[in-house]
Amino acid sequence: MPRHDNDRWDIVSSVGLTALMVAGGRAIESKRPDALIRDPFADALVSSTGGDLPVPTRLPHPGRDDDAEFEGIWSFTATHMGVRTRFFDDFFRQAWEDGVSQAVVLASGLDARAWRLDWPDGFAVYEIDQPKVLEYKEQVLAREGAHPRCAWHAVPIDLREDWPAALQQAGFDPSRPTAWLAEGLLPYLPDHAEERLFAAVHSLSAPGSRVAVEHIRSISALMDSNLERYQEITKQFGIEIDELVYDNDGRPDPDARLAELGWQAECSLGSELAERYGRPLDGALGDMPRQQRYVTARLPR
Ligand SMILES: C[S@@+](CC[C@H](N)C(=O)[O-])C[C@H]1O[C@@H](n2cnc3c(N)ncnc32)[C@H](O)[C@@H]1O
């Protein structure tokens, strides 16, 4: 079903399913001998929905072991998630080494960084996502006996609503430098919400703050180049990925938006990061790594 401004979801519907899929990629990547990340919670987070969604947590996936297309797509997805997760893990490590003491994960989904990274004492992590998505994650991790390794604050709200107010009500302190993350988020926001998001990040950022953003310049070009394969992935869940994302052609690049606001911005392509980590990204969704932009920016002190 196409998107509308008041749509909401849980972990097994609409945009929520995309959080489940990327967690599946992290689960697979975590088991590889040359894994770029280890996410010990991804399996439980994927497997606790109570349904029989075919999101794999290992390859080969039982029942699909002779399906080369399935295997190729999920193998690619796992490497892609390894590269992406590692890059943003390193972003947070660098931030805390530089003295930043709070982070905001915009659209955290099933991201388990608050539970798995070695945050320094007193570090606060705020996670914003749909109420039912955060509730699911918190319940699964509690049942697993996992505890956050930081001061974790759930901020259950839609990012098209007044999330800056909710964030501050949850204890966020705009006078302290912040590390912000928008990973796997922008394609799911309409133009006006993306514009407001960057304006809010800027207005809530003390000098010394930094931000990391995953960006695809043209969702429609990406869809055109990989459409059949995307659909192969998502039709297994009964969703059409092209109905979940917004056409973003013509939106300013995040690095341009941030530079205009006085931030010092940089960008790497997914293909470049994959090479740097020794895990070249080619195969099933071939063109995607060159369209994937990883933007980081700092607000000078
Ligand atoms: C592809 S998942 C990425 C999750 C997480 N960042 C990760 O990389 O594992 C997209 C996430 O964006 C969240 N999301 C998208 N639009 C949102 C909105 N308007 N309000 C709150 N969350 C949103 C979804 O609920 C979902 O968890």
mmCIF file of C-alpha atoms and ligand atoms in Angstrom:
data_model
loop_
_atom_site.group_PDB
_atom_site.id
_atom_site.type_symbol
_atom_site.label_atom_id
_atom_site.label_comp_id
_atom_site.label_asym_id
_atom_site.label_seq_id
_atom_site.Cartn_x
_atom_site.Cartn_y
_atom_site.Cartn_z
ATOM 1 C CA MET A 1 0.000 0.000 0.000
ATOM 2 C CA PRO A 2 1.449 3.449 -0.874
ATOM 3 C CA ARG A 3 2.638 5.730 1.892
ATOM 4 C CA HIS A 4 0.611 8.543 3.435
ATOM 5 C CA ASP A 5 1.477 11.198 6.021
ATOM 6 C CA ASN A 6 -0.237 9.460 8.915
ATOM 7 C CA ASP A 7 0.869 5.907 8.289
ATOM 8 C CA ARG A 8 2.298 3.982 11.245
ATOM 9 C CA TRP A 9 3.773 0.486 11.513
ATOM 10 C CA ASP A 10 5.160 -2.213 13.722
ATOM 11 C CA ILE A 11 8.120 -4.482 13.062
ATOM 12 C CA VAL A 12 6.216 -6.810 10.732
ATOM 13 C CA SER A 13 4.515 -4.242 8.544
ATOM 14 C CA SER A 14 5.360 -1.496 6.053
ATOM 15 C CA VAL A 15 8.658 0.330 6.771
ATOM 16 C CA GLY A 16 9.097 -1.715 9.956
ATOM 17 C CA LEU A 17 9.931 -4.735 7.834
ATOM 18 C CA THR A 18 12.959 -2.949 6.429
ATOM 19 C CA ALA A 19 14.423 -2.834 9.951
ATOM 20 C CA LEU A 20 13.971 -6.579 10.176
ATOM 21 C CA MET A 21 15.670 -7.120 6.824
ATOM 22 C CA VAL A 22 18.772 -5.096 7.649
ATOM 23 C CA ALA A 23 19.041 -6.885 11.014
ATOM 24 C CA GLY A 24 18.994 -10.153 9.027
ATOM 25 C CA GLY A 25 21.964 -8.831 7.041
ATOM 26 C CA ARG A 26 23.827 -8.071 10.285
ATOM 27 C CA ALA A 27 23.055 -11.553 11.624
ATOM 28 C CA ILE A 28 24.530 -13.200 8.514
ATOM 29 C CA GLU A 29 27.565 -10.913 8.417
ATOM 30 C CA SER A 30 28.260 -11.512 12.119
ATOM 31 C CA LYS A 31 28.776 -15.234 11.472
ATOM 32 C CA ARG A 32 31.343 -14.842 8.697
ATOM 33 C CA PRO A 33 34.970 -15.548 9.541
ATOM 34 C CA ASP A 34 35.971 -12.162 8.096
ATOM 35 C CA ALA A 35 33.012 -10.309 9.659
ATOM 36 C CA LEU A 36 33.316 -6.530 9.790
ATOM 37 C CA ILE A 37 30.956 -6.411 12.775
ATOM 38 C CA ARG A 38 29.653 -8.754 15.467
ATOM 39 C CA ASP A 39 26.067 -8.152 16.430
ATOM 40 C CA PRO A 40 25.192 -10.851 18.976
ATOM 41 C CA PHE A 41 21.581 -9.668 19.194
ATOM 42 C CA ALA A 42 20.628 -9.684 15.529
ATOM 43 C CA ASP A 43 19.502 -13.328 15.502
ATOM 44 C CA ALA A 44 17.054 -12.888 18.367
ATOM 45 C CA LEU A 45 15.805 -9.582 16.997
ATOM 46 C CA VAL A 46 15.024 -11.164 13.638
ATOM 47 C CA SER A 47 13.615 -14.425 14.973
ATOM 48 C CA SER A 48 11.221 -13.169 17.650
ATOM 49 C CA THR A 49 8.412 -11.769 15.531
ATOM 50 C CA GLY A 50 6.262 -14.819 16.102
ATOM 51 C CA GLY A 51 5.595 -15.194 12.390
ATOM 52 C CA ASP A 52 7.357 -17.142 9.690
ATOM 53 C CA LEU A 53 8.899 -14.294 7.697
ATOM 54 C CA PRO A 54 11.698 -15.657 5.529
ATOM 55 C CA VAL A 55 14.373 -13.258 6.802
ATOM 56 C CA PRO A 56 17.538 -15.351 7.008
ATOM 57 C CA THR A 57 19.982 -15.072 9.896
ATOM 58 C CA ARG A 58 22.497 -17.440 8.319
ATOM 59 C CA LEU A 59 23.412 -18.728 4.873
ATOM 60 C CA PRO A 60 22.478 -21.122 3.479
ATOM 61 C CA HIS A 61 18.960 -20.497 4.756
ATOM 62 C CA PRO A 62 17.073 -23.708 5.571
ATOM 63 C CA GLY A 63 14.655 -24.527 2.781
ATOM 64 C CA ARG A 64 16.335 -22.094 0.336
ATOM 65 C CA ASP A 65 19.735 -23.765 0.093
ATOM 66 C CA ASP A 66 19.394 -24.479 -3.616
ATOM 67 C CA ASP A 67 18.127 -20.983 -4.466
ATOM 68 C CA ALA A 68 21.117 -19.123 -5.901
ATOM 69 C CA GLU A 69 19.176 -15.866 -6.377
ATOM 70 C CA PHE A 70 18.095 -15.794 -2.725
ATOM 71 C CA GLU A 71 21.599 -16.645 -1.555
ATOM 72 C CA GLY A 72 23.211 -14.004 -3.786
ATOM 73 C CA ILE A 73 20.918 -11.221 -2.655
ATOM 74 C CA TRP A 74 21.295 -11.986 1.038
ATOM 75 C CA SER A 75 25.038 -12.481 0.759
ATOM 76 C CA PHE A 76 25.284 -9.029 -0.822
ATOM 77 C CA THR A 77 22.938 -7.569 1.797
ATOM 78 C CA ALA A 78 25.082 -9.005 4.595
ATOM 79 C CA THR A 79 28.289 -7.509 3.190
ATOM 80 C CA HIS A 80 26.542 -4.215 2.610
ATOM 81 C CA MET A 81 25.332 -4.233 6.218
ATOM 82 C CA GLY A 82 28.811 -5.149 7.427
ATOM 83 C CA VAL A 83 30.318 -2.159 5.616
ATOM 84 C CA ARG A 84 27.593 0.251 6.640
ATOM 85 C CA THR A 85 27.428 -0.846 10.268
ATOM 86 C CA ARG A 86 31.198 -0.833 10.673
ATOM 87 C CA PHE A 87 31.505 2.654 9.213
ATOM 88 C CA PHE A 88 28.916 4.065 11.591
ATOM 89 C CA ASP A 89 30.327 2.094 14.571
ATOM 90 C CA ASP A 90 33.669 3.770 13.846
ATOM 91 C CA PHE A 91 31.933 7.123 13.584
ATOM 92 C CA PHE A 92 30.618 6.745 17.142
ATOM 93 C CA ARG A 93 33.970 5.500 18.473
ATOM 94 C CA GLN A 94 35.711 8.526 17.023
ATOM 95 C CA ALA A 95 33.057 10.796 18.511
ATOM 96 C CA TRP A 96 33.507 9.492 22.048
ATOM 97 C CA GLU A 97 37.297 9.567 21.701
ATOM 98 C CA ASP A 98 36.909 13.237 20.811
ATOM 99 C CA GLY A 99 34.912 13.827 23.983
ATOM 100 C CA VAL A 100 31.338 13.727 22.655
ATOM 101 C CA SER A 101 29.098 12.265 25.374
ATOM 102 C CA GLN A 102 25.666 11.867 23.777
ATOM 103 C CA ALA A 103 24.304 10.365 20.578
ATOM 104 C CA VAL A 104 20.956 10.417 18.820
ATOM 105 C CA VAL A 105 20.051 7.548 16.498
ATOM 106 C CA LEU A 106 17.318 8.779 14.163
ATOM 107 C CA ALA A 107 15.215 5.779 13.091
ATOM 108 C CA SER A 108 17.124 3.249 15.168
ATOM 109 C CA GLY A 109 15.047 0.221 14.156
ATOM 110 C CA LEU A 110 16.744 -2.942 15.457
ATOM 111 C CA ASP A 111 20.144 -1.249 15.746
ATOM 112 C CA ALA A 112 21.730 -2.785 18.878
ATOM 113 C CA ARG A 113 24.694 -0.404 19.224
ATOM 114 C CA ALA A 114 23.470 0.789 22.626
ATOM 115 C CA TRP A 115 23.789 -2.848 23.780
ATOM 116 C CA ARG A 116 26.958 -3.890 21.999
ATOM 117 C CA LEU A 117 29.456 -0.994 21.745
ATOM 118 C CA ASP A 118 31.901 -0.116 24.551
ATOM 119 C CA TRP A 119 30.445 3.309 25.288
ATOM 120 C CA PRO A 120 32.431 5.324 27.803
ATOM 121 C CA ASP A 121 30.922 5.825 31.273
ATOM 122 C CA GLY A 122 28.071 8.270 31.353
ATOM 123 C CA PHE A 123 27.479 8.246 27.566
ATOM 124 C CA ALA A 124 23.796 8.814 26.691
ATOM 125 C CA VAL A 125 22.190 7.267 23.589
ATOM 126 C CA TYR A 126 18.754 8.450 22.452
ATOM 127 C CA GLU A 127 16.916 6.295 19.939
ATOM 128 C CA ILE A 128 13.996 7.617 17.919
ATOM 129 C CA ASP A 129 11.671 5.315 16.002
ATOM 130 C CA GLN A 130 8.044 4.261 15.803
ATOM 131 C CA PRO A 131 6.661 3.283 19.248
ATOM 132 C CA LYS A 132 5.921 -0.316 18.264
ATOM 133 C CA VAL A 133 9.352 -0.839 16.706
ATOM 134 C CA LEU A 134 11.157 0.377 19.830
ATOM 135 C CA GLU A 135 8.824 -1.603 22.082
ATOM 136 C CA TYR A 136 9.557 -4.803 20.150
ATOM 137 C CA LYS A 137 13.312 -4.283 20.362
ATOM 138 C CA GLU A 138 13.250 -3.481 24.071
ATOM 139 C CA GLN A 139 11.139 -6.562 24.837
ATOM 140 C CA VAL A 140 13.318 -8.945 22.825
ATOM 141 C CA LEU A 141 16.568 -7.656 24.300
ATOM 142 C CA ALA A 142 15.179 -7.760 27.850
ATOM 143 C CA ARG A 143 14.088 -11.351 27.295
ATOM 144 C CA GLU A 144 17.603 -12.144 26.075
ATOM 145 C CA GLY A 145 18.951 -10.742 29.359
ATOM 146 C CA ALA A 146 20.791 -7.968 27.479
ATOM 147 C CA HIS A 147 21.454 -4.610 29.148
ATOM 148 C CA PRO A 148 22.323 -1.320 27.463
ATOM 149 C CA ARG A 149 25.986 -0.391 27.883
ATOM 150 C CA CYS A 150 25.174 3.306 28.066
ATOM 151 C CA ALA A 151 22.380 5.489 29.405
ATOM 152 C CA TRP A 152 19.789 4.425 26.835
ATOM 153 C CA HIS A 153 16.685 6.527 26.214
ATOM 154 C CA ALA A 154 13.895 5.395 23.919
ATOM 155 C CA VAL A 155 12.099 8.266 22.198
ATOM 156 C CA PRO A 156 9.049 6.631 20.636
ATOM 157 C CA ILE A 157 7.733 9.104 18.087
ATOM 158 C CA ASP A 158 7.225 9.485 14.364
ATOM 159 C CA LEU A 159 9.986 11.538 12.731
ATOM 160 C CA ARG A 160 7.340 13.500 10.850
ATOM 161 C CA GLU A 161 6.037 14.794 14.193
ATOM 162 C CA ASP A 162 7.610 17.140 16.753
ATOM 163 C CA TRP A 163 10.467 14.807 17.627
ATOM 164 C CA PRO A 164 12.813 17.600 18.806
ATOM 165 C CA ALA A 165 10.393 18.315 21.679
ATOM 166 C CA ALA A 166 10.094 14.619 22.546
ATOM 167 C CA LEU A 167 13.876 14.236 22.455
ATOM 168 C CA GLN A 168 14.378 17.068 24.901
ATOM 169 C CA GLN A 169 11.619 15.739 27.144
ATOM 170 C CA ALA A 170 13.560 12.462 27.256
ATOM 171 C CA GLY A 171 16.560 14.334 28.711
ATOM 172 C CA PHE A 172 18.579 15.296 25.618
ATOM 173 C CA ASP A 173 20.796 18.295 26.368
ATOM 174 C CA PRO A 174 21.341 20.565 23.330
ATOM 175 C CA SER A 175 24.133 22.436 25.102
ATOM 176 C CA ARG A 176 26.395 19.341 24.849
ATOM 177 C CA PRO A 177 28.004 18.211 21.554
ATOM 178 C CA THR A 178 26.072 15.353 19.960
ATOM 179 C CA ALA A 179 26.832 12.551 17.500
ATOM 180 C CA TRP A 180 23.770 12.129 15.254
ATOM 181 C CA LEU A 181 23.094 9.174 12.973
ATOM 182 C CA ALA A 182 20.606 8.780 10.122
ATOM 183 C CA GLU A 183 21.237 5.261 8.772
ATOM 184 C CA GLY A 184 18.761 3.733 6.365
ATOM 185 C CA LEU A 185 16.295 6.567 6.985
ATOM 186 C CA LEU A 186 16.140 9.286 4.330
ATOM 187 C CA PRO A 187 14.392 7.278 1.558
ATOM 188 C CA TYR A 188 11.418 6.766 3.896
ATOM 189 C CA LEU A 189 10.893 10.453 4.674
ATOM 190 C CA PRO A 190 8.883 12.853 2.527
ATOM 191 C CA ASP A 191 10.674 16.036 1.346
ATOM 192 C CA HIS A 192 9.341 18.300 4.059
ATOM 193 C CA ALA A 193 10.238 15.877 6.870
ATOM 194 C CA GLU A 194 13.807 15.495 5.568
ATOM 195 C CA GLU A 195 14.197 19.248 5.341
ATOM 196 C CA ARG A 196 12.880 19.687 8.886
ATOM 197 C CA LEU A 197 15.121 16.880 10.108
ATOM 198 C CA PHE A 198 18.318 18.634 9.016
ATOM 199 C CA ALA A 199 17.104 21.989 10.331
ATOM 200 C CA ALA A 200 16.342 20.376 13.709
ATOM 201 C CA VAL A 201 19.670 18.538 13.859
ATOM 202 C CA HIS A 202 21.395 21.852 13.249
ATOM 203 C CA SER A 203 19.405 23.818 15.771
ATOM 204 C CA LEU A 204 19.903 21.157 18.483
ATOM 205 C CA SER A 205 23.662 20.824 17.854
ATOM 206 C CA ALA A 206 26.241 22.479 20.111
ATOM 207 C CA PRO A 207 29.627 23.326 18.540
ATOM 208 C CA GLY A 208 31.706 20.141 18.246
ATOM 209 C CA SER A 209 28.684 18.049 17.223
ATOM 210 C CA ARG A 210 28.887 15.678 14.290
ATOM 211 C CA VAL A 211 26.455 13.822 12.087
ATOM 212 C CA ALA A 212 26.599 10.717 9.893
ATOM 213 C CA VAL A 213 24.058 10.101 7.148
ATOM 214 C CA GLU A 214 23.481 7.348 4.642
ATOM 215 C CA HIS A 215 22.309 8.912 1.406
ATOM 216 C CA ILE A 216 21.189 7.790 -2.032
ATOM 217 C CA ARG A 217 21.049 10.680 -4.456
ATOM 218 C CA SER A 218 18.321 9.316 -6.699
ATOM 219 C CA ILE A 219 16.059 6.608 -5.355
ATOM 220 C CA SER A 220 14.375 6.334 -8.747
ATOM 221 C CA ALA A 221 17.732 5.730 -10.499
ATOM 222 C CA LEU A 222 18.606 3.095 -7.907
ATOM 223 C CA MET A 223 15.255 1.440 -8.350
ATOM 224 C CA ASP A 224 15.620 1.482 -12.128
ATOM 225 C CA SER A 225 19.041 -0.119 -11.996
ATOM 226 C CA ASN A 226 18.142 -2.808 -9.484
ATOM 227 C CA LEU A 227 14.377 -2.986 -9.628
ATOM 228 C CA GLU A 228 13.899 -6.653 -10.299
ATOM 229 C CA ARG A 229 16.293 -7.674 -7.609
ATOM 230 C CA TYR A 230 14.812 -5.319 -5.053
ATOM 231 C CA GLN A 231 11.417 -6.687 -5.811
ATOM 232 C CA GLU A 232 12.700 -10.215 -5.449
ATOM 233 C CA ILE A 233 13.790 -9.365 -1.911
ATOM 234 C CA THR A 234 10.719 -7.517 -0.832
ATOM 235 C CA LYS A 235 8.012 -9.571 -2.465
ATOM 236 C CA GLN A 236 8.932 -12.358 -0.049
ATOM 237 C CA PHE A 237 7.437 -10.118 2.625
ATOM 238 C CA GLY A 238 4.422 -9.060 0.666
ATOM 239 C CA ILE A 239 5.767 -5.506 0.312
ATOM 240 C CA GLU A 240 6.717 -3.476 -2.698
ATOM 241 C CA ILE A 241 9.844 -1.511 -1.799
ATOM 242 C CA ASP A 242 9.123 1.143 -4.412
ATOM 243 C CA GLU A 243 5.879 1.922 -2.568
ATOM 244 C CA LEU A 244 7.684 2.469 0.745
ATOM 245 C CA VAL A 245 10.247 5.002 -0.443
ATOM 246 C CA TYR A 246 9.734 8.575 -1.605
ATOM 247 C CA ASP A 247 11.026 9.926 -4.883
ATOM 248 C CA ASN A 248 13.892 12.156 -3.751
ATOM 249 C CA ASP A 249 15.082 13.490 -7.104
ATOM 250 C CA GLY A 250 15.872 17.171 -6.697
ATOM 251 C CA ARG A 251 16.409 17.125 -2.945
ATOM 252 C CA PRO A 252 19.660 18.815 -1.876
ATOM 253 C CA ASP A 253 22.439 16.428 -0.859
ATOM 254 C CA PRO A 254 22.825 16.231 2.939
ATOM 255 C CA ASP A 255 26.462 17.375 2.652
ATOM 256 C CA ALA A 256 25.311 20.465 0.734
ATOM 257 C CA ARG A 257 22.567 21.197 3.269
ATOM 258 C CA LEU A 258 24.995 20.829 6.155
ATOM 259 C CA ALA A 259 27.774 22.846 4.498
ATOM 260 C CA GLU A 260 25.329 25.669 3.986
ATOM 261 C CA LEU A 261 24.642 25.621 7.722
ATOM 262 C CA GLY A 262 28.371 25.875 8.535
ATOM 263 C CA TRP A 263 29.221 22.183 8.964
ATOM 264 C CA GLN A 264 32.408 20.667 7.492
ATOM 265 C CA ALA A 265 31.150 17.751 5.425
ATOM 266 C CA GLU A 266 32.779 14.758 3.722
ATOM 267 C CA CYS A 267 31.412 11.925 1.639
ATOM 268 C CA SER A 268 32.557 8.390 0.751
ATOM 269 C CA LEU A 269 30.836 5.955 -1.569
ATOM 270 C CA GLY A 270 29.784 2.518 -0.369
ATOM 271 C CA SER A 271 32.048 0.962 -2.998
ATOM 272 C CA GLU A 272 35.041 2.938 -1.643
ATOM 273 C CA LEU A 273 34.386 1.911 1.953
ATOM 274 C CA ALA A 274 33.985 -1.720 0.941
ATOM 275 C CA GLU A 275 37.361 -1.622 -0.826
ATOM 276 C CA ARG A 276 38.921 0.060 2.206
ATOM 277 C CA TYR A 277 37.635 -2.698 4.488
ATOM 278 C CA GLY A 278 38.869 -5.406 2.099
ATOM 279 C CA ARG A 279 35.349 -6.621 1.299
ATOM 280 C CA PRO A 280 34.558 -5.365 -2.234
ATOM 281 C CA LEU A 281 30.850 -5.037 -2.851
ATOM 282 C CA ASP A 282 29.840 -6.481 -6.155
ATOM 283 C CA GLY A 283 27.392 -9.108 -7.287
ATOM 284 C CA ALA A 284 23.689 -9.261 -6.704
ATOM 285 C CA LEU A 285 22.835 -5.552 -6.437
ATOM 286 C CA GLY A 286 25.840 -4.441 -8.487
ATOM 287 C CA ASP A 287 25.176 -0.746 -9.005
ATOM 288 C CA MET A 288 24.065 0.029 -5.477
ATOM 289 C CA PRO A 289 27.472 0.493 -3.765
ATOM 290 C CA ARG A 290 28.317 3.293 -6.179
ATOM 291 C CA GLN A 291 25.038 5.049 -5.494
ATOM 292 C CA GLN A 292 25.303 4.728 -1.732
ATOM 293 C CA ARG A 293 26.810 7.880 -0.169
ATOM 294 C CA TYR A 294 28.103 7.988 3.382
ATOM 295 C CA VAL A 295 28.162 11.571 4.558
ATOM 296 C CA THR A 296 29.796 12.766 7.762
ATOM 297 C CA ALA A 297 29.975 16.342 8.981
ATOM 298 C CA ARG A 298 31.234 18.295 11.976
ATOM 299 C CA LEU A 299 30.123 21.591 13.427
ATOM 300 C CA PRO A 300 33.309 23.466 14.303
ATOM 301 C CA ARG A 301 33.893 24.354 17.963
HETATM 302 C C1 LIG B 1 15.892 0.365 7.025
HETATM 303 S S1 LIG B 1 15.361 0.553 8.673
HETATM 304 C C2 LIG B 1 16.884 1.126 9.387
HETATM 305 C C3 LIG B 1 16.935 0.917 10.879
HETATM 306 C C4 LIG B 1 18.281 1.183 11.520
HETATM 307 N N1 LIG B 1 18.715 2.537 11.318
HETATM 308 C C5 LIG B 1 19.306 0.209 10.982
HETATM 309 O O1 LIG B 1 20.118 0.602 10.132
HETATM 310 O O2 LIG B 1 19.279 -0.940 11.389
HETATM 311 C C6 LIG B 1 14.356 2.016 8.584
HETATM 312 C C7 LIG B 1 13.877 2.471 9.955
HETATM 313 O O3 LIG B 1 13.363 3.790 9.823
HETATM 314 C C8 LIG B 1 12.273 3.920 10.678
HETATM 315 N N2 LIG B 1 11.483 5.049 10.193
HETATM 316 C C9 LIG B 1 11.244 5.379 8.898
HETATM 317 N N3 LIG B 1 10.431 6.446 8.842
HETATM 318 C C10 LIG B 1 10.179 6.801 10.118
HETATM 319 C C11 LIG B 1 9.392 7.804 10.701
HETATM 320 N N4 LIG B 1 8.672 8.665 9.967
HETATM 321 N N5 LIG B 1 9.338 7.882 12.041
HETATM 322 C C12 LIG B 1 10.041 7.020 12.809
HETATM 323 N N6 LIG B 1 10.801 6.029 12.309
HETATM 324 C C13 LIG B 1 10.865 5.918 10.982
HETATM 325 C C14 LIG B 1 11.569 2.587 10.545
HETATM 326 O O4 LIG B 1 10.653 2.334 11.586
HETATM 327 C C15 LIG B 1 12.750 1.637 10.547
HETATM 328 O O5 LIG B 1 13.085 1.216 11.838
#
